[in-house]
CSV table of C-alpha atoms in Angstrom, one decimal:
chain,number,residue,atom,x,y,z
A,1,UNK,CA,1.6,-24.1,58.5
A,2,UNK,CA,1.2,-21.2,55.8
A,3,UNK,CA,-2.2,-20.6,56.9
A,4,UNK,CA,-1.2,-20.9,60.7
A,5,UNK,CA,1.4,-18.1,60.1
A,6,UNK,CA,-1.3,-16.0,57.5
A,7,UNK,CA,-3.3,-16.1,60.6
A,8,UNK,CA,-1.0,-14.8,63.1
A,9,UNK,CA,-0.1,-11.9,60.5
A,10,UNK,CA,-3.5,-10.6,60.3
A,11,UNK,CA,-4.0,-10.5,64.3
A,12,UNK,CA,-0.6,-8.7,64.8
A,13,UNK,CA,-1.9,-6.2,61.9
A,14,UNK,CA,-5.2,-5.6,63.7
A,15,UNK,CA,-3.3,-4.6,66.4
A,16,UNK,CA,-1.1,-2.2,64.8
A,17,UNK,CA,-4.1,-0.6,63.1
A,18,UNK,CA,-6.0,-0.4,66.3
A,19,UNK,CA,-2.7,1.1,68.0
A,20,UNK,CA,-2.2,3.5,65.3
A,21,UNK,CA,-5.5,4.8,64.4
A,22,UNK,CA,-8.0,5.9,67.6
A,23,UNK,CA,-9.5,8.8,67.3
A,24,UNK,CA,-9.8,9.3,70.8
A,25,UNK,CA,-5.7,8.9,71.3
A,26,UNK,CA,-5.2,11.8,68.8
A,27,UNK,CA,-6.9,14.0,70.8
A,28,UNK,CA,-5.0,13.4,74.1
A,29,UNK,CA,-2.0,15.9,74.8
A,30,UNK,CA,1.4,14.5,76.5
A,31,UNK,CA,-0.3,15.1,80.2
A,32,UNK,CA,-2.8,12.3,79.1
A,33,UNK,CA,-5.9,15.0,79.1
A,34,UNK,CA,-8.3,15.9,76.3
A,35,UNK,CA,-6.3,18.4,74.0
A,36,UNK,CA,-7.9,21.2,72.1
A,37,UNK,CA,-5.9,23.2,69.6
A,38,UNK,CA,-6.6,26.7,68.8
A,39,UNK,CA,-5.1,28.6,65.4
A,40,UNK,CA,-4.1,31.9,64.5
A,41,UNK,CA,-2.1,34.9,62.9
A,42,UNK,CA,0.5,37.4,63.7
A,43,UNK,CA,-2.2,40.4,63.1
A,44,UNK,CA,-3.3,42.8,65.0
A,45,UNK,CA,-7.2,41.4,63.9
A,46,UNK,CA,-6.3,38.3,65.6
A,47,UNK,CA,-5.2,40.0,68.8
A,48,UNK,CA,-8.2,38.3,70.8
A,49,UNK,CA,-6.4,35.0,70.4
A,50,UNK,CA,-3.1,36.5,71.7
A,51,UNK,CA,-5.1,38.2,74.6
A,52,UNK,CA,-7.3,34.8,75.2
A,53,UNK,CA,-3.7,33.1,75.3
A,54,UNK,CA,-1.9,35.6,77.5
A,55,UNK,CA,-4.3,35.8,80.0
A,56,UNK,CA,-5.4,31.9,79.5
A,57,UNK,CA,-9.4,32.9,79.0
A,58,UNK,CA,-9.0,29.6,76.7
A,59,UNK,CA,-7.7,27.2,79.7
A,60,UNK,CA,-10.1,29.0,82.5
A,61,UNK,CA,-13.0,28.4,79.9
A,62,UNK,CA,-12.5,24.9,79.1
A,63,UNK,CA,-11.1,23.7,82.8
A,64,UNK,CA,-8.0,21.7,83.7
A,65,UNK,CA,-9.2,18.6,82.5
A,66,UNK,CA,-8.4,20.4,78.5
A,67,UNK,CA,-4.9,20.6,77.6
A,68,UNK,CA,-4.7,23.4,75.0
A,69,UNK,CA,-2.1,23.8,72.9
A,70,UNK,CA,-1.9,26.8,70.3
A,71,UNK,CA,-0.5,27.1,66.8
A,72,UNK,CA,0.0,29.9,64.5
A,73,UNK,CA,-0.7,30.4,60.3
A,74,UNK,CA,0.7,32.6,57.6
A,75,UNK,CA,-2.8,32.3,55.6
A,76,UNK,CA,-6.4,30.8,55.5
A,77,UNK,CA,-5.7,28.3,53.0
A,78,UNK,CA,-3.1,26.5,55.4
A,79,UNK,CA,-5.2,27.3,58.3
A,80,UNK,CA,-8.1,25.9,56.8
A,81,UNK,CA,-6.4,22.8,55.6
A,82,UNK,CA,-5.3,22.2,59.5
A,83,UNK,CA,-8.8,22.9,60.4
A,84,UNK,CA,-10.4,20.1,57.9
A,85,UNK,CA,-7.8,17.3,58.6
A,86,UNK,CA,-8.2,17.6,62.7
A,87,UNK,CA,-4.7,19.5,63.0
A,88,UNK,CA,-6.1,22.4,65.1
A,89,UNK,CA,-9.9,22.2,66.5
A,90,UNK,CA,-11.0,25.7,66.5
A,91,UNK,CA,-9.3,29.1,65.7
A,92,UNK,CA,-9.6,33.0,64.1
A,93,UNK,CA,-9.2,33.4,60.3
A,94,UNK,CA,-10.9,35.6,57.7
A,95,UNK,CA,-14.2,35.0,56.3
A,96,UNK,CA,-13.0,34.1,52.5
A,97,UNK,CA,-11.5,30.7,53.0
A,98,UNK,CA,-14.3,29.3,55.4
A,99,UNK,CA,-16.8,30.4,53.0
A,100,UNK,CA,-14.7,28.9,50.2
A,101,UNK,CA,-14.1,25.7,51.7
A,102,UNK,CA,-17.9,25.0,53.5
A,103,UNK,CA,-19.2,25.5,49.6
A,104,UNK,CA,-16.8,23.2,49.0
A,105,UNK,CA,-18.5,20.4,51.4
A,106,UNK,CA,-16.1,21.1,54.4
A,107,UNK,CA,-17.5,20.5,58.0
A,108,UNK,CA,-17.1,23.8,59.8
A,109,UNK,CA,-19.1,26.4,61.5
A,110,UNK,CA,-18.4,30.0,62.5
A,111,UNK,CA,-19.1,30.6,65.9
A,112,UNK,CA,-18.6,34.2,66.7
A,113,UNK,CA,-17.0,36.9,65.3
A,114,UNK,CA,-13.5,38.6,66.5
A,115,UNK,CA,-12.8,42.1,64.5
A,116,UNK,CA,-14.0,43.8,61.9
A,117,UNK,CA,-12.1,46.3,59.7
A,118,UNK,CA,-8.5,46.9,58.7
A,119,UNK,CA,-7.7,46.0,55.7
A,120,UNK,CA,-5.7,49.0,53.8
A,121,UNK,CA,-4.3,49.1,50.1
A,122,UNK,CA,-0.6,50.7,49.9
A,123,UNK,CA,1.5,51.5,47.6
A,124,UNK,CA,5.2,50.6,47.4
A,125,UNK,CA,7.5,54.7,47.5
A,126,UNK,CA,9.2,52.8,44.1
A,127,UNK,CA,6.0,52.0,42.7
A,128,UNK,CA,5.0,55.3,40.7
A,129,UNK,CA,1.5,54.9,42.1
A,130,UNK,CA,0.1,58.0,43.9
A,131,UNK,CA,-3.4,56.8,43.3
A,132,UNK,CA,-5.6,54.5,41.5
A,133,UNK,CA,-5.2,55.9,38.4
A,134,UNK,CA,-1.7,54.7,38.4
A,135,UNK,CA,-2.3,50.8,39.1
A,136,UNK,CA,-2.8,49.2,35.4
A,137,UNK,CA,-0.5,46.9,34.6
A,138,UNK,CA,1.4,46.7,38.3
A,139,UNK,CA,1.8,43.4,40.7
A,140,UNK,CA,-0.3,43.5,43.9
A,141,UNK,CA,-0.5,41.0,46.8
A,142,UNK,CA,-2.1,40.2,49.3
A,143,UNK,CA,-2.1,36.8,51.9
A,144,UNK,CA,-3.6,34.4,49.8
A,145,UNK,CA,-5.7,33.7,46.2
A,146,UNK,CA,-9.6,34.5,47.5
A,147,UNK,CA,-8.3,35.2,50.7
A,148,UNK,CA,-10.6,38.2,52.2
A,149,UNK,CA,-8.2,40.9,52.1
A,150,UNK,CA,-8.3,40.1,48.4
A,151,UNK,CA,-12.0,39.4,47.7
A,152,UNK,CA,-11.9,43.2,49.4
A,153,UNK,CA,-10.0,44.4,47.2
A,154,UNK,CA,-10.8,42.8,43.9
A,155,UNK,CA,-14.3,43.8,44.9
A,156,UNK,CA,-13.8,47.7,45.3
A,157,UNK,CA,-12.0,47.7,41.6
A,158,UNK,CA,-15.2,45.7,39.8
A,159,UNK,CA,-17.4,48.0,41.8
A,160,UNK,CA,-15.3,50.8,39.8
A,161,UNK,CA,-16.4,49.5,36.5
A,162,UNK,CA,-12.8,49.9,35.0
A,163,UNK,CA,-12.1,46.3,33.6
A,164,UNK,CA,-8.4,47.2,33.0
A,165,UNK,CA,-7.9,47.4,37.0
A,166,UNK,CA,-9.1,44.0,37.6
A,167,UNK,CA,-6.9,41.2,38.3
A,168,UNK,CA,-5.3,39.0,35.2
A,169,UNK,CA,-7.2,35.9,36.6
A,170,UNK,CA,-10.3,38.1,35.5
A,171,UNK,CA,-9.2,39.8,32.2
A,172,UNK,CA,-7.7,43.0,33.9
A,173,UNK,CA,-4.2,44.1,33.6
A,174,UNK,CA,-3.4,43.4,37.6
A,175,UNK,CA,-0.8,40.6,37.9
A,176,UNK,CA,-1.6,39.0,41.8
A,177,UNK,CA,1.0,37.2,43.8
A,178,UNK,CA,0.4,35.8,47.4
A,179,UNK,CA,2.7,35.7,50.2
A,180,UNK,CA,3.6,36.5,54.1
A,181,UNK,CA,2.1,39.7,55.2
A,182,UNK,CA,5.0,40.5,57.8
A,183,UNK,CA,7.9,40.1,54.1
A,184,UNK,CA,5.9,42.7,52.4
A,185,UNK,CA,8.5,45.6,53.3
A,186,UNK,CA,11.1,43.7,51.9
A,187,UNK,CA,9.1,42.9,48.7
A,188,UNK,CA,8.5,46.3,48.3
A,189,UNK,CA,11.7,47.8,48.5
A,190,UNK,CA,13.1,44.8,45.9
A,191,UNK,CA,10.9,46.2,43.7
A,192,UNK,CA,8.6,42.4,43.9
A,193,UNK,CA,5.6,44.0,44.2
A,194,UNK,CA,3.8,47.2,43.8
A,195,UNK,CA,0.6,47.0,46.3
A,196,UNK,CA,-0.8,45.1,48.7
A,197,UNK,CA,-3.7,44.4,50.3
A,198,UNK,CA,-2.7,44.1,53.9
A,199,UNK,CA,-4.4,44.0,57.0
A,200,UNK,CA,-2.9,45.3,59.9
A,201,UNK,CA,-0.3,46.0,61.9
A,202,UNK,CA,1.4,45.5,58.5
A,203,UNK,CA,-0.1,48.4,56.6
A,204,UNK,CA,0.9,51.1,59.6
A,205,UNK,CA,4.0,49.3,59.0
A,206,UNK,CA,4.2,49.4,55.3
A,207,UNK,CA,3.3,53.3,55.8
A,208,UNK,CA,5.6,54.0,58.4
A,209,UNK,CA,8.5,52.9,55.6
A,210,UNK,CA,7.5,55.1,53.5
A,211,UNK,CA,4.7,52.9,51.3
A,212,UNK,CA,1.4,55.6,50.3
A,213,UNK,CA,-2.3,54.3,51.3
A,214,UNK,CA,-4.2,54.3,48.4
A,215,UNK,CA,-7.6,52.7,49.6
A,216,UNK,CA,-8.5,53.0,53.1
A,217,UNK,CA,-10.5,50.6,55.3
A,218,UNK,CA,-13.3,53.2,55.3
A,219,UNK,CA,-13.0,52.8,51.3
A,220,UNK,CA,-12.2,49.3,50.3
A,221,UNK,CA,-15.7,46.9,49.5
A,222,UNK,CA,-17.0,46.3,52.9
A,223,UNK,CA,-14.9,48.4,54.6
A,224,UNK,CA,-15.6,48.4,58.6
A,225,UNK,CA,-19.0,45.8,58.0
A,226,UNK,CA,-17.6,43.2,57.4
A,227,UNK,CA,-16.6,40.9,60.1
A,228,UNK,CA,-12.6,40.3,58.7
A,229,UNK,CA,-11.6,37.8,61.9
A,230,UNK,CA,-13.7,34.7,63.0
A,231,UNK,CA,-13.8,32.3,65.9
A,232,UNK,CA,-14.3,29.0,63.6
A,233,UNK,CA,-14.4,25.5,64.3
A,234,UNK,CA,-14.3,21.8,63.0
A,235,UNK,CA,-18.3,20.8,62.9
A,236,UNK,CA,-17.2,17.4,64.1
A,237,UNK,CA,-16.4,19.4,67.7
A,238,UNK,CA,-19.1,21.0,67.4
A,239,UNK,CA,-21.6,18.5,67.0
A,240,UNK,CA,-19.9,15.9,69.7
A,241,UNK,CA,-18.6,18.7,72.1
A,242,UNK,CA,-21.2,21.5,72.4
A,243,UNK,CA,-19.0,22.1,75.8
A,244,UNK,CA,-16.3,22.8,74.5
A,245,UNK,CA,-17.9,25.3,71.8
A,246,UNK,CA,-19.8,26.8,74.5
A,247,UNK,CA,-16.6,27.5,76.1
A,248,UNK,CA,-14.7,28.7,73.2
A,249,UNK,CA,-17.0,31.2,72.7
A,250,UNK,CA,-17.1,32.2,76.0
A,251,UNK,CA,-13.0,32.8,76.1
A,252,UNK,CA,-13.6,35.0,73.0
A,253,UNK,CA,-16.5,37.3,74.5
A,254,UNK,CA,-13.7,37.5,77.5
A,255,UNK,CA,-11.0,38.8,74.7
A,256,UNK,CA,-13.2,41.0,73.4
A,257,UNK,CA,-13.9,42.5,76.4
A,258,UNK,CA,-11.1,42.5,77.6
A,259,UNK,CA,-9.4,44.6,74.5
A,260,UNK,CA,-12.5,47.2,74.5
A,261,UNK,CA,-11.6,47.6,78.0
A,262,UNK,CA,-7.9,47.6,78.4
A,263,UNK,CA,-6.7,48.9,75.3
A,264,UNK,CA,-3.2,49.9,76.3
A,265,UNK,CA,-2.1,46.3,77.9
A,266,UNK,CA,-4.2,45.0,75.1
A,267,UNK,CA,-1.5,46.9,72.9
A,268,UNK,CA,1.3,45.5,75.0
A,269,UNK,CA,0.1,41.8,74.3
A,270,UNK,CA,0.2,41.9,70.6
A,271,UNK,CA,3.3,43.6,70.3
A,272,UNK,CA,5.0,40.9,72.4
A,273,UNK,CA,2.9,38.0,70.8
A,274,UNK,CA,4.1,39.0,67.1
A,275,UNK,CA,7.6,40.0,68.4
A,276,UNK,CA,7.7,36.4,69.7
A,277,UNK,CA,5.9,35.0,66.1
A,278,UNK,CA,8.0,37.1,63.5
A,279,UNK,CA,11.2,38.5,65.4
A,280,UNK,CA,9.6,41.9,64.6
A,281,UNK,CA,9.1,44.8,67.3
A,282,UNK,CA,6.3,47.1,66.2
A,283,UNK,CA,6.5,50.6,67.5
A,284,UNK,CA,3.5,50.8,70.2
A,285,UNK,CA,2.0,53.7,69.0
A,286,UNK,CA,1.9,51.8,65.7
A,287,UNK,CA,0.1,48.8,67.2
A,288,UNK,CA,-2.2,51.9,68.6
A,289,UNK,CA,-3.2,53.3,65.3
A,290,UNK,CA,-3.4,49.9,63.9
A,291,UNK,CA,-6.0,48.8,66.7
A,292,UNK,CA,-7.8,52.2,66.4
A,293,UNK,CA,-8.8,50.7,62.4
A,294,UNK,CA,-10.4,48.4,63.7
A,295,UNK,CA,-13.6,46.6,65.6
A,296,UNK,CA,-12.9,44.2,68.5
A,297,UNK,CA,-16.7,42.1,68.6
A,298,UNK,CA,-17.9,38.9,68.5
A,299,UNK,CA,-20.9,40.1,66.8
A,300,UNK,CA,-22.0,38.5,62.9
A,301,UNK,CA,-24.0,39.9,60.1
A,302,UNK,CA,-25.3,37.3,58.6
A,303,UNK,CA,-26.4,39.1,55.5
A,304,UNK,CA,-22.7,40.9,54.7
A,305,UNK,CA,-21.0,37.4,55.3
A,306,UNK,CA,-23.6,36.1,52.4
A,307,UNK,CA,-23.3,39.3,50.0
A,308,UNK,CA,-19.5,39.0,50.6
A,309,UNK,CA,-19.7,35.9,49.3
A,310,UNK,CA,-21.8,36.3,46.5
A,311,UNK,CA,-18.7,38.4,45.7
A,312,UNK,CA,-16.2,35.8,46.1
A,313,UNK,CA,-18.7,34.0,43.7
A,314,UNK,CA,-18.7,36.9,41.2
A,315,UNK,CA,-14.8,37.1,41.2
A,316,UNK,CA,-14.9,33.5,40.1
A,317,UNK,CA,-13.0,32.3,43.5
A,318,UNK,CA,-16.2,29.8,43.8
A,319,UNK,CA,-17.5,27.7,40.8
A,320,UNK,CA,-21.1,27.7,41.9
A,321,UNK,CA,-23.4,30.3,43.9
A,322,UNK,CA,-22.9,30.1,47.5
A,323,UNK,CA,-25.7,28.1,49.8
A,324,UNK,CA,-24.3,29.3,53.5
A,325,UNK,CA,-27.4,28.0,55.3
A,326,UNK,CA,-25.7,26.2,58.5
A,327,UNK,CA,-22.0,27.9,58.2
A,328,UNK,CA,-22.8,30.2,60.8
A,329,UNK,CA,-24.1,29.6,64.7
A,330,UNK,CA,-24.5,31.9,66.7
A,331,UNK,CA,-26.1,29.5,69.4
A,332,UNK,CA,-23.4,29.5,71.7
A,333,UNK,CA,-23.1,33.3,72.1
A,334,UNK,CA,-27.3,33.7,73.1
């Protein structure tokens, strides 16, 4: 009788498990169609996801079988940790936490780049600091620990050679702190923090306040070169689903165009799409100057990507020399 009732336990189980667990269910959205989610932030470097999502370049791309659904980040580390556990498939973050987490064994692959430039440096008005002379000993911030704003950053002050500039974690006299980019004002006018590195619209907005630019992106380590937004995606997808990469890709080259060629409604769309994401309304000719900063392209330099990362290395955000041989292909774009 026991082993009658053992036996009956272990069938129901199976059948649990099997109900619970298929990969294939997990990737179905409520209209019973394969489901592809995209990632992104409220900044104006990540305006070709907004554009892709206002003009649905991602749904025309991938066809009306693919039910796309879109969620949004406040930093790479939590977009990358959505990335790595199969919570979004694909999606634009900075260059510093993909690096950091594929030399860290994770299964992803850049497929494109998105912007380049627009990271600033800004001072708080309560700060005392009217230029870099003024910064030992003060509190800066930026999105996230290694994040690329900061690796930007942190890299322009080593390449200074004043050790007293660099951050604590190094031996400096800089004391870092992460958080939101769109709470900075009011950090700044509690008296939280003294810098930031920002990227934009938040830095025009930060100025606009009243906050001083103390490095520009012309200035900071890899200024305008570096590509600072990337289309990335799971290497699972990539591997399995080369259609639907190809057609990722393909919705990106659209928003890129689309912003290098329609810069004013391009405007429009990422005031409304971070309106909608933070409750804030930037000022459009704000979101204008911010825009200007920056490179709309899906381009990649292969080589700035690996001596930005050498840096990340050098700043002691990665324990061992970076090997990015595979992180990056550029297949689906030729």
């Amino acid at each position: 009788m026991k082993k009658w009732i053992l036996a009956l336990f272990l069938v129901i189980a199976a059948g649990a498990l099997a109900a619970c667990g298929g990969s294939n269910e997990s990737s179905k959205g409520e209209t019973g169609k394969e489901k592809v989610v995209i990632g992104y932030f409220p900044n104006i470097d990540h305006v070709p996801a907004m554009v892709a999502r206002e003009k649905s370049f991602y749904e025309k791309a991938l066809g009306e079988n693919v039910e796309i659904e879109y969620k949004t980040f406040p930093d790479g580390g939590t977009f990358m940790t959505a990335l790595k556990s199969g919570d979004i498939d694909a999606g634009l973050v900075g260059p510093a936490p993909v690096m950091n987490n594929f030399s860290n064994g994770a299964d992803v692959k850049v497929l494109a780049g998105a912007s380049s430039g627009g990271t600033v440096v800004v001072a708080s008005a309560k700060s005392g600091i009217n230029s870099l002379e003024d910064i030992e000993g003060k509190t800066f911030i930026t999105p996230g620990i290694g994040c690329t704003h900061d690796v930007q950053f942190e890299t322009f002050l080593m390449d200074l050679g004043m050790d007293k500039l660099a951050s604590a974690r190094i031996g400096g006299s800089l004391k870092h702190v992460t958080g939101n980019p769109a709470q900075y004002q009011g950090m700044f006018e509690s008296g939280q923090v003294d810098l930031a590195a920002v990227p934009e619209p938040w830095a025009s907005t930060l100025i606009e306040a009243g906050a001083k630019e103390i490095v520009s992106t012309d200035e900071i380590a890899y200024g305008k070169t570096l590509p600072n937004t990337v289309l990335v995606a799971n290497g699972k997808l990539v591997k399995e689903n080369k259609e639907i990469a190809e057609a990722l890709v393909k919705a990106q080259q659209e928003a890129v165009d689309f912003i290098n060629n329609n810069k004013e409604e391009a405007q429009t769309i990422a005031i409304k799409a971070i309106k909608d994401l933070t409750k804030q309304e930037l000022n459009p000719a704000l979101v204008a100057k911010s825009m200007d900063r920056i490179n709309y392209t899906t381009e990649i330099d292969e080589e700035v990507l690996k001596q930005f990362a050498q840096s990340s290395f050098e700043l002691e955000f990665l324990k061992e020399e970076p090997e990015l041989a595979g992180l990056v292909d550029t297949s689906f774009l030729n």
